Short mmCIF file of C-alpha atoms in Angstrom, two decimals:
data_model
loop_
_atom_site.label_atom_id
_atom_site.label_comp_id
_atom_site.label_asym_id
_atom_site.label_seq_id
_atom_site.Cartn_x
_atom_site.Cartn_y
_atom_site.Cartn_z
CA MET E 1 10.79 -35.81 -3.31
CA THR E 2 10.64 -33.30 -6.15
CA SER E 3 11.89 -34.67 -9.46
CA SER E 4 14.36 -32.74 -11.57
CA LYS E 5 11.59 -31.78 -13.98
CA SER E 6 8.98 -30.60 -11.48
CA THR E 7 8.75 -27.08 -10.17
CA ALA E 8 8.60 -26.26 -6.46
CA LEU E 9 6.67 -23.17 -5.38
CA ALA E 10 6.97 -20.84 -2.40
CA ALA E 11 5.29 -17.49 -1.78
CA ARG E 12 5.33 -14.82 0.87
CA ILE E 13 3.88 -11.42 1.77
CA GLU E 14 6.33 -8.53 2.07
CA ARG E 15 5.88 -5.02 3.43
CA TRP E 16 7.93 -2.08 2.15
CA PRO E 17 7.72 1.35 3.85
CA ILE E 18 6.86 4.26 1.58
CA ALA E 19 8.92 7.43 1.86
CA GLY E 20 6.33 9.66 3.55
CA SER E 21 2.91 8.68 2.21
CA PHE E 22 1.29 8.02 -1.14
CA THR E 23 -2.13 9.59 -1.69
CA ILE E 24 -4.63 9.18 -4.52
CA SER E 25 -8.37 9.86 -4.74
CA ARG E 26 -9.17 6.58 -2.98
CA GLY E 27 -6.98 7.24 0.07
CA ALA E 28 -3.44 7.27 1.44
CA LYS E 29 -0.99 4.57 2.46
CA THR E 30 2.40 4.47 4.14
CA GLU E 31 3.59 1.03 3.03
CA ALA E 32 3.50 -1.13 -0.07
CA VAL E 33 2.26 -4.66 0.58
CA THR E 34 3.52 -7.06 -2.07
CA VAL E 35 3.34 -10.81 -2.63
CA VAL E 36 6.39 -12.61 -4.00
CA ALA E 37 6.29 -15.93 -5.84
CA GLN E 38 9.39 -18.12 -5.94
CA VAL E 39 9.68 -21.14 -8.25
CA ALA E 40 12.58 -23.58 -8.18
CA ARG E 41 13.73 -26.32 -10.54
CA ASP E 42 17.06 -28.00 -11.25
CA GLY E 43 18.89 -25.78 -8.76
CA HIS E 44 17.59 -22.54 -10.26
CA ILE E 45 15.11 -20.10 -8.67
CA GLY E 46 12.81 -17.64 -10.43
CA HIS E 47 11.08 -14.72 -8.73
CA GLY E 48 8.04 -12.54 -9.42
CA GLU E 49 6.30 -9.82 -7.41
CA CYS E 50 2.76 -8.50 -7.46
CA VAL E 51 0.62 -5.95 -5.61
CA PRO E 52 -2.89 -7.09 -4.65
CA TYR E 53 -5.26 -4.18 -5.27
CA PRO E 54 -8.40 -3.72 -3.13
CA ARG E 55 -10.01 -1.83 -6.03
CA TYR E 56 -10.32 -5.19 -7.76
CA GLY E 57 -11.27 -7.15 -4.64
CA GLU E 58 -7.75 -8.47 -4.06
CA THR E 59 -6.09 -8.91 -0.66
CA PRO E 60 -2.57 -10.09 0.22
CA ASP E 61 -3.85 -13.18 2.03
CA ALA E 62 -6.15 -14.23 -0.80
CA THR E 63 -3.40 -13.62 -3.35
CA LEU E 64 -0.97 -15.71 -1.32
CA ALA E 65 -3.53 -18.52 -1.06
CA ALA E 66 -4.19 -18.39 -4.82
CA LEU E 67 -0.49 -18.74 -5.51
CA LEU E 68 0.04 -21.61 -3.11
CA SER E 69 -2.91 -23.47 -4.64
CA MET E 70 -0.83 -23.81 -7.81
CA GLN E 71 1.83 -26.02 -6.20
CA ASP E 72 0.29 -29.30 -7.35
CA PRO E 73 -0.30 -28.16 -10.95
CA LEU E 74 3.28 -26.88 -11.11
CA GLY E 75 4.55 -30.15 -9.73
CA ARG E 76 2.67 -31.93 -12.52
CA GLY E 77 4.36 -29.79 -15.16
CA LEU E 78 2.16 -26.70 -15.56
CA ASP E 79 4.13 -24.20 -17.64
CA ARG E 80 3.75 -20.49 -18.30
CA GLN E 81 1.58 -20.98 -21.38
CA ALA E 82 -0.86 -23.30 -19.58
CA LEU E 83 -0.92 -20.90 -16.63
CA GLN E 84 -2.85 -18.36 -18.69
CA ALA E 85 -5.96 -20.57 -18.61
CA ALA E 86 -5.30 -22.11 -15.20
CA MET E 87 -5.56 -18.81 -13.28
CA PRO E 88 -7.65 -15.68 -13.84
CA ALA E 89 -5.93 -12.43 -14.76
CA GLY E 90 -4.82 -10.50 -11.70
CA ALA E 91 -2.03 -10.01 -9.21
CA ALA E 92 -1.49 -13.67 -8.30
CA ARG E 93 -1.07 -14.82 -11.89
CA ASN E 94 1.27 -11.91 -12.53
CA ALA E 95 3.67 -12.97 -9.79
CA LEU E 96 3.70 -16.58 -10.97
CA ASP E 97 3.92 -15.72 -14.68
CA CYS E 98 6.93 -13.49 -14.09
CA ALA E 99 8.56 -16.01 -11.73
CA LEU E 100 8.24 -18.77 -14.33
CA LEU E 101 9.76 -16.56 -17.02
CA ASP E 102 12.61 -15.65 -14.68
CA LEU E 103 13.14 -19.37 -14.06
CA GLU E 104 13.17 -20.09 -17.81
CA ALA E 105 15.81 -17.40 -18.28
CA LYS E 106 18.00 -18.72 -15.47
CA ILE E 107 17.80 -22.33 -16.63
CA SER E 108 18.58 -21.40 -20.24
CA GLY E 109 21.26 -18.84 -19.44
CA ARG E 110 19.54 -16.37 -21.76
CA ARG E 111 17.78 -13.09 -21.06
CA ALA E 112 13.99 -13.09 -20.87
CA TRP E 113 13.59 -10.81 -23.88
CA ASP E 114 15.66 -13.16 -26.02
CA LEU E 115 13.48 -16.09 -24.98
CA LEU E 116 10.39 -14.11 -25.97
CA GLY E 117 11.84 -12.84 -29.25
CA ARG E 118 11.52 -9.22 -28.11
CA PRO E 119 13.99 -6.34 -28.47
CA ALA E 120 16.31 -5.80 -25.53
CA PRO E 121 14.98 -2.94 -23.38
CA ARG E 122 16.97 0.25 -23.13
CA ALA E 123 17.20 2.96 -20.53
CA CYS E 124 14.14 5.19 -20.72
CA THR E 125 12.51 8.10 -18.94
CA THR E 126 9.94 7.23 -16.29
CA ALA E 127 7.29 9.51 -14.90
CA TYR E 128 7.58 10.58 -11.27
CA THR E 129 4.37 10.76 -9.25
CA ILE E 130 3.12 13.74 -7.25
CA SER E 131 0.57 12.63 -4.67
CA LEU E 132 -2.86 14.22 -4.27
CA GLY E 133 -3.06 17.06 -1.77
CA SER E 134 -3.95 20.72 -1.46
CA PRO E 135 -2.78 23.00 -4.26
CA GLU E 136 -0.16 24.41 -1.90
CA ALA E 137 1.15 21.00 -0.81
CA MET E 138 1.26 19.74 -4.39
CA ALA E 139 3.07 22.89 -5.53
CA THR E 140 5.71 22.34 -2.85
CA ALA E 141 6.18 18.67 -3.79
CA THR E 142 6.30 19.55 -7.48
CA ALA E 143 8.96 22.22 -6.96
CA LYS E 144 11.25 19.54 -5.49
CA ALA E 145 10.73 17.39 -8.58
CA ALA E 146 10.67 20.13 -11.21
CA HIS E 147 14.01 18.97 -12.63
CA ARG E 148 12.35 15.75 -13.80
CA PRO E 149 11.22 15.73 -17.44
CA LEU E 150 7.95 13.83 -16.88
CA LEU E 151 5.63 14.20 -13.88
CA LYS E 152 2.46 12.25 -13.16
CA ILE E 153 0.01 14.30 -11.12
CA LYS E 154 -2.62 12.63 -8.95
CA LEU E 155 -5.90 14.56 -8.95
CA GLY E 156 -9.12 13.98 -7.05
CA GLY E 157 -12.18 15.84 -8.37
CA ASP E 158 -13.34 19.18 -7.02
CA GLY E 159 -10.58 21.77 -6.93
CA ASP E 160 -8.46 20.00 -9.52
CA GLY E 161 -8.25 23.13 -11.66
CA LYS E 162 -6.41 24.93 -8.87
CA ARG E 163 -4.22 21.91 -8.21
CA ILE E 164 -3.01 21.53 -11.79
CA ALA E 165 -2.44 25.28 -12.16
CA ALA E 166 -0.31 25.27 -9.02
CA VAL E 167 1.65 22.26 -10.25
CA ARG E 168 2.31 23.83 -13.64
CA LYS E 169 3.57 27.03 -12.01
CA SER E 170 6.04 24.97 -9.95
CA ALA E 171 7.24 22.90 -12.91
CA PRO E 172 7.07 25.11 -16.01
CA GLU E 173 9.36 22.87 -18.12
CA SER E 174 8.18 19.37 -17.20
CA GLU E 175 5.79 17.34 -19.33
CA LEU E 176 2.69 16.67 -17.23
CA ILE E 177 0.35 13.71 -17.26
CA VAL E 178 -2.60 13.50 -14.89
CA ASP E 179 -4.28 10.59 -13.12
CA ALA E 180 -7.73 11.21 -11.65
CA ASN E 181 -8.23 7.59 -10.48
CA GLU E 182 -11.95 7.62 -11.42
CA ALA E 183 -12.63 10.70 -9.25
CA TRP E 184 -14.26 13.00 -11.82
CA THR E 185 -17.94 13.07 -12.74
CA SER E 186 -19.83 13.78 -15.94
CA LYS E 187 -20.63 17.21 -14.45
CA ASN E 188 -17.04 18.36 -13.94
CA LEU E 189 -15.41 16.31 -16.72
CA GLU E 190 -15.28 19.00 -19.41
CA ARG E 191 -14.29 21.74 -16.97
CA ASN E 192 -11.44 19.68 -15.54
CA LEU E 193 -10.25 18.61 -18.98
CA ALA E 194 -10.22 22.25 -20.05
CA LYS E 195 -8.18 23.24 -17.00
CA CYS E 196 -5.70 20.49 -17.76
CA ALA E 197 -5.45 21.62 -21.36
CA GLU E 198 -4.83 25.20 -20.19
CA ALA E 199 -1.96 23.92 -18.05
CA GLY E 200 -0.42 22.13 -21.01
CA VAL E 201 -1.13 18.62 -19.74
CA THR E 202 -0.36 15.95 -22.35
CA LEU E 203 -2.67 13.18 -21.15
CA VAL E 204 -5.38 12.51 -18.53
CA GLU E 205 -5.69 9.02 -17.11
CA GLN E 206 -9.04 7.44 -16.10
CA PRO E 207 -11.08 10.58 -15.33
CA LEU E 208 -14.42 8.76 -14.86
CA PRO E 209 -15.29 5.54 -13.02
CA ALA E 210 -14.92 2.35 -15.01
CA GLY E 211 -18.29 1.36 -16.42
CA GLN E 212 -19.49 4.97 -16.17
CA ASP E 213 -17.21 6.51 -18.78
CA GLU E 214 -19.61 6.75 -21.72
CA ALA E 215 -19.53 10.56 -21.54
CA LEU E 216 -16.02 10.44 -23.01
CA ALA E 217 -17.50 9.34 -26.33
CA ARG E 218 -19.95 12.26 -26.42
CA ILE E 219 -17.59 15.19 -25.88
CA ARG E 220 -14.77 16.75 -27.82
CA ARG E 221 -11.68 15.77 -25.83
CA PRO E 222 -9.14 18.64 -25.81
CA LEU E 223 -6.27 16.30 -24.93
CA ALA E 224 -5.56 12.58 -24.94
CA VAL E 225 -7.43 10.43 -22.41
CA CYS E 226 -6.01 7.13 -21.17
CA ALA E 227 -7.91 4.13 -19.78
CA ASP E 228 -6.61 2.46 -16.63
CA GLU E 229 -9.32 0.92 -14.46
CA SER E 230 -11.47 0.56 -17.59
CA VAL E 231 -8.96 -1.73 -19.32
CA HIS E 232 -7.41 -4.97 -18.11
CA ASP E 233 -6.52 -7.28 -20.97
CA ARG E 234 -6.99 -7.77 -24.70
CA VAL E 235 -10.68 -8.60 -24.34
CA SER E 236 -11.45 -5.17 -22.89
CA LEU E 237 -9.78 -3.15 -25.66
CA GLU E 238 -12.31 -3.17 -28.49
CA GLY E 239 -15.12 -1.47 -26.57
CA LEU E 240 -12.94 1.51 -25.59
CA ARG E 241 -12.06 2.88 -29.01
CA GLU E 242 -14.62 5.72 -28.96
CA ARG E 243 -13.80 6.77 -25.39
CA TYR E 244 -10.03 6.61 -25.02
CA ASP E 245 -6.91 7.49 -26.96
CA ALA E 246 -4.48 5.43 -24.88
CA VAL E 247 -4.41 2.48 -22.49
CA ASN E 248 -2.39 1.90 -19.34
CA ILE E 249 -0.98 -1.62 -19.29
CA LYS E 250 -0.10 -2.90 -15.82
CA LEU E 251 1.11 -6.42 -15.21
CA ASP E 252 -1.02 -6.77 -12.08
CA LYS E 253 -4.11 -6.17 -14.23
CA THR E 254 -3.14 -8.32 -17.20
CA GLY E 255 -2.04 -11.19 -14.99
CA GLY E 256 1.58 -11.10 -16.05
CA LEU E 257 4.01 -10.23 -18.78
CA THR E 258 2.76 -12.93 -21.15
CA GLU E 259 -0.67 -11.30 -21.54
CA ALA E 260 0.75 -7.77 -21.27
CA LEU E 261 2.93 -8.25 -24.34
CA ALA E 262 0.02 -9.65 -26.33
CA MET E 263 -2.16 -6.78 -25.13
CA ALA E 264 0.41 -4.19 -26.20
CA ASP E 265 0.51 -5.66 -29.70
CA ALA E 266 -3.30 -5.67 -29.88
CA ALA E 267 -3.56 -2.11 -28.55
CA HIS E 268 -1.15 -0.85 -31.19
CA ALA E 269 -3.13 -2.61 -33.89
CA LEU E 270 -6.27 -0.80 -32.71
CA GLY E 271 -4.55 2.59 -32.77
CA PHE E 272 -4.14 3.16 -29.02
CA GLU E 273 -1.11 4.85 -27.55
CA ILE E 274 0.40 2.88 -24.68
CA MET E 275 1.38 3.73 -21.15
CA ILE E 276 3.29 1.18 -19.08
CA GLY E 277 2.20 1.61 -15.48
CA CYS E 278 2.84 0.12 -12.08
CA MET E 279 1.71 -0.05 -8.49
CA VAL E 280 3.96 1.14 -5.66
CA ALA E 281 6.32 -1.82 -5.35
CA THR E 282 9.96 -2.84 -5.53
CA SER E 283 12.19 -3.22 -8.56
CA LEU E 284 11.22 -6.88 -8.84
CA ALA E 285 7.72 -5.81 -9.91
CA MET E 286 9.09 -3.19 -12.36
CA ALA E 287 11.69 -5.36 -14.07
CA PRO E 288 9.37 -7.46 -16.30
CA ALA E 289 7.50 -4.32 -17.38
CA MET E 290 10.74 -2.97 -18.86
CA LEU E 291 10.17 -5.34 -21.79
CA LEU E 292 7.17 -3.22 -22.80
CA THR E 293 8.84 0.17 -22.67
CA GLY E 294 9.93 0.14 -26.30
CA GLN E 295 6.27 0.16 -27.39
CA ALA E 296 5.17 2.82 -24.91
CA ARG E 297 4.57 6.53 -25.38
CA PHE E 298 4.61 6.93 -21.59
CA VAL E 299 6.57 4.90 -19.03
CA ASP E 300 5.41 5.10 -15.42
CA LEU E 301 7.69 2.74 -13.48
CA ASP E 302 8.62 4.91 -10.52
CA GLY E 303 7.38 2.55 -7.79
CA PRO E 304 10.80 2.01 -6.17
CA LEU E 305 11.48 5.75 -6.15
CA LEU E 306 8.49 6.17 -3.82
CA LEU E 307 9.78 3.63 -1.28
CA ALA E 308 11.98 4.32 1.72
CA ARG E 309 14.27 1.58 0.35
CA ASP E 310 14.33 -0.87 -2.53
CA ARG E 311 15.41 -4.52 -2.52
CA ASP E 312 19.02 -5.54 -3.17
CA ASP E 313 20.07 -5.67 -6.84
CA GLY E 314 17.20 -3.27 -7.69
CA LEU E 315 16.83 -1.41 -10.95
CA ARG E 316 19.26 1.40 -11.56
CA TYR E 317 17.62 4.82 -11.54
CA ASP E 318 19.65 7.85 -12.64
CA GLY E 319 17.34 10.77 -12.04
CA SER E 320 14.31 9.86 -14.14
CA LEU E 321 16.19 7.37 -16.32
CA VAL E 322 15.47 3.74 -15.46
CA TYR E 323 17.75 1.01 -16.78
CA PRO E 324 16.94 -2.62 -17.69
CA PRO E 325 17.30 -5.24 -14.95
CA GLU E 326 20.46 -7.18 -14.33
CA PRO E 327 20.10 -10.99 -14.17
CA ALA E 328 20.58 -10.96 -10.39
CA LEU E 329 17.22 -9.15 -10.08
CA TRP E 330 15.11 -10.75 -12.80
CA GLY E 331 15.09 -12.18 -16.30
#
């Protein structure tokens, strides 16, 4: 029998249909596959959600197994601070880290940000993603979203100059940020950056493959460049200072909110601008990331807007404004 001080763990894989499809340079998908961790103690239950990412060798089944392997340590009293060394950074630790923080908040009757000594998050503007496609298809999708103040445009390499020009024509007033998802090369890097600058793009995310991005230090960058796949946690920050102007912090990369908050502080100290990003997932995955939005120049937490439906008690979205979570959802 579980004692009143031990923590019981459950986890499950969930599948959430995407509204249409979501396409980036690495391919398209029609559903978001998430893994949810649930921790219970003293009659309270905490929840956390993650998205295993094949780009980093993660699968839903392996993530589920990694979570369930933590039952015994949790039963012996493993807490959120000890978790940071007990599991490697990644999706599984993210789900458990956020679930434990949610549990702490529910047991204490306080909000998560108060427990962490952080400012309460406020409503903020999130980017809205336009999937990769032909210039014509992207122009059509952009026209439907042109009322949104911030658009994130997925690009894919050759032909990106035509794509971003078509997008800009369809959304003349929106601020544009671009995500190439490692699809550019050293040969087309400067040309594509120039085309983005011509279109008034504010920032380009991860143009070159991680580990092959040294060209960014050798050129004059006409606009800000943000690291995504090249940056995961605090350890990876120092080596990026000559190549990038900003970093994209995602909880699935950092292994949870605990490391993400520390990483945001470290990134600011090193002079990086910050983007808070997400995978396509439900509001349960977005909610902890709201605690980082006050430090971010760009917020990209539109995952639930790309789904056919969100979970109950999801975040409130009013156009492109996203509001902090209610306790019934998380924290």
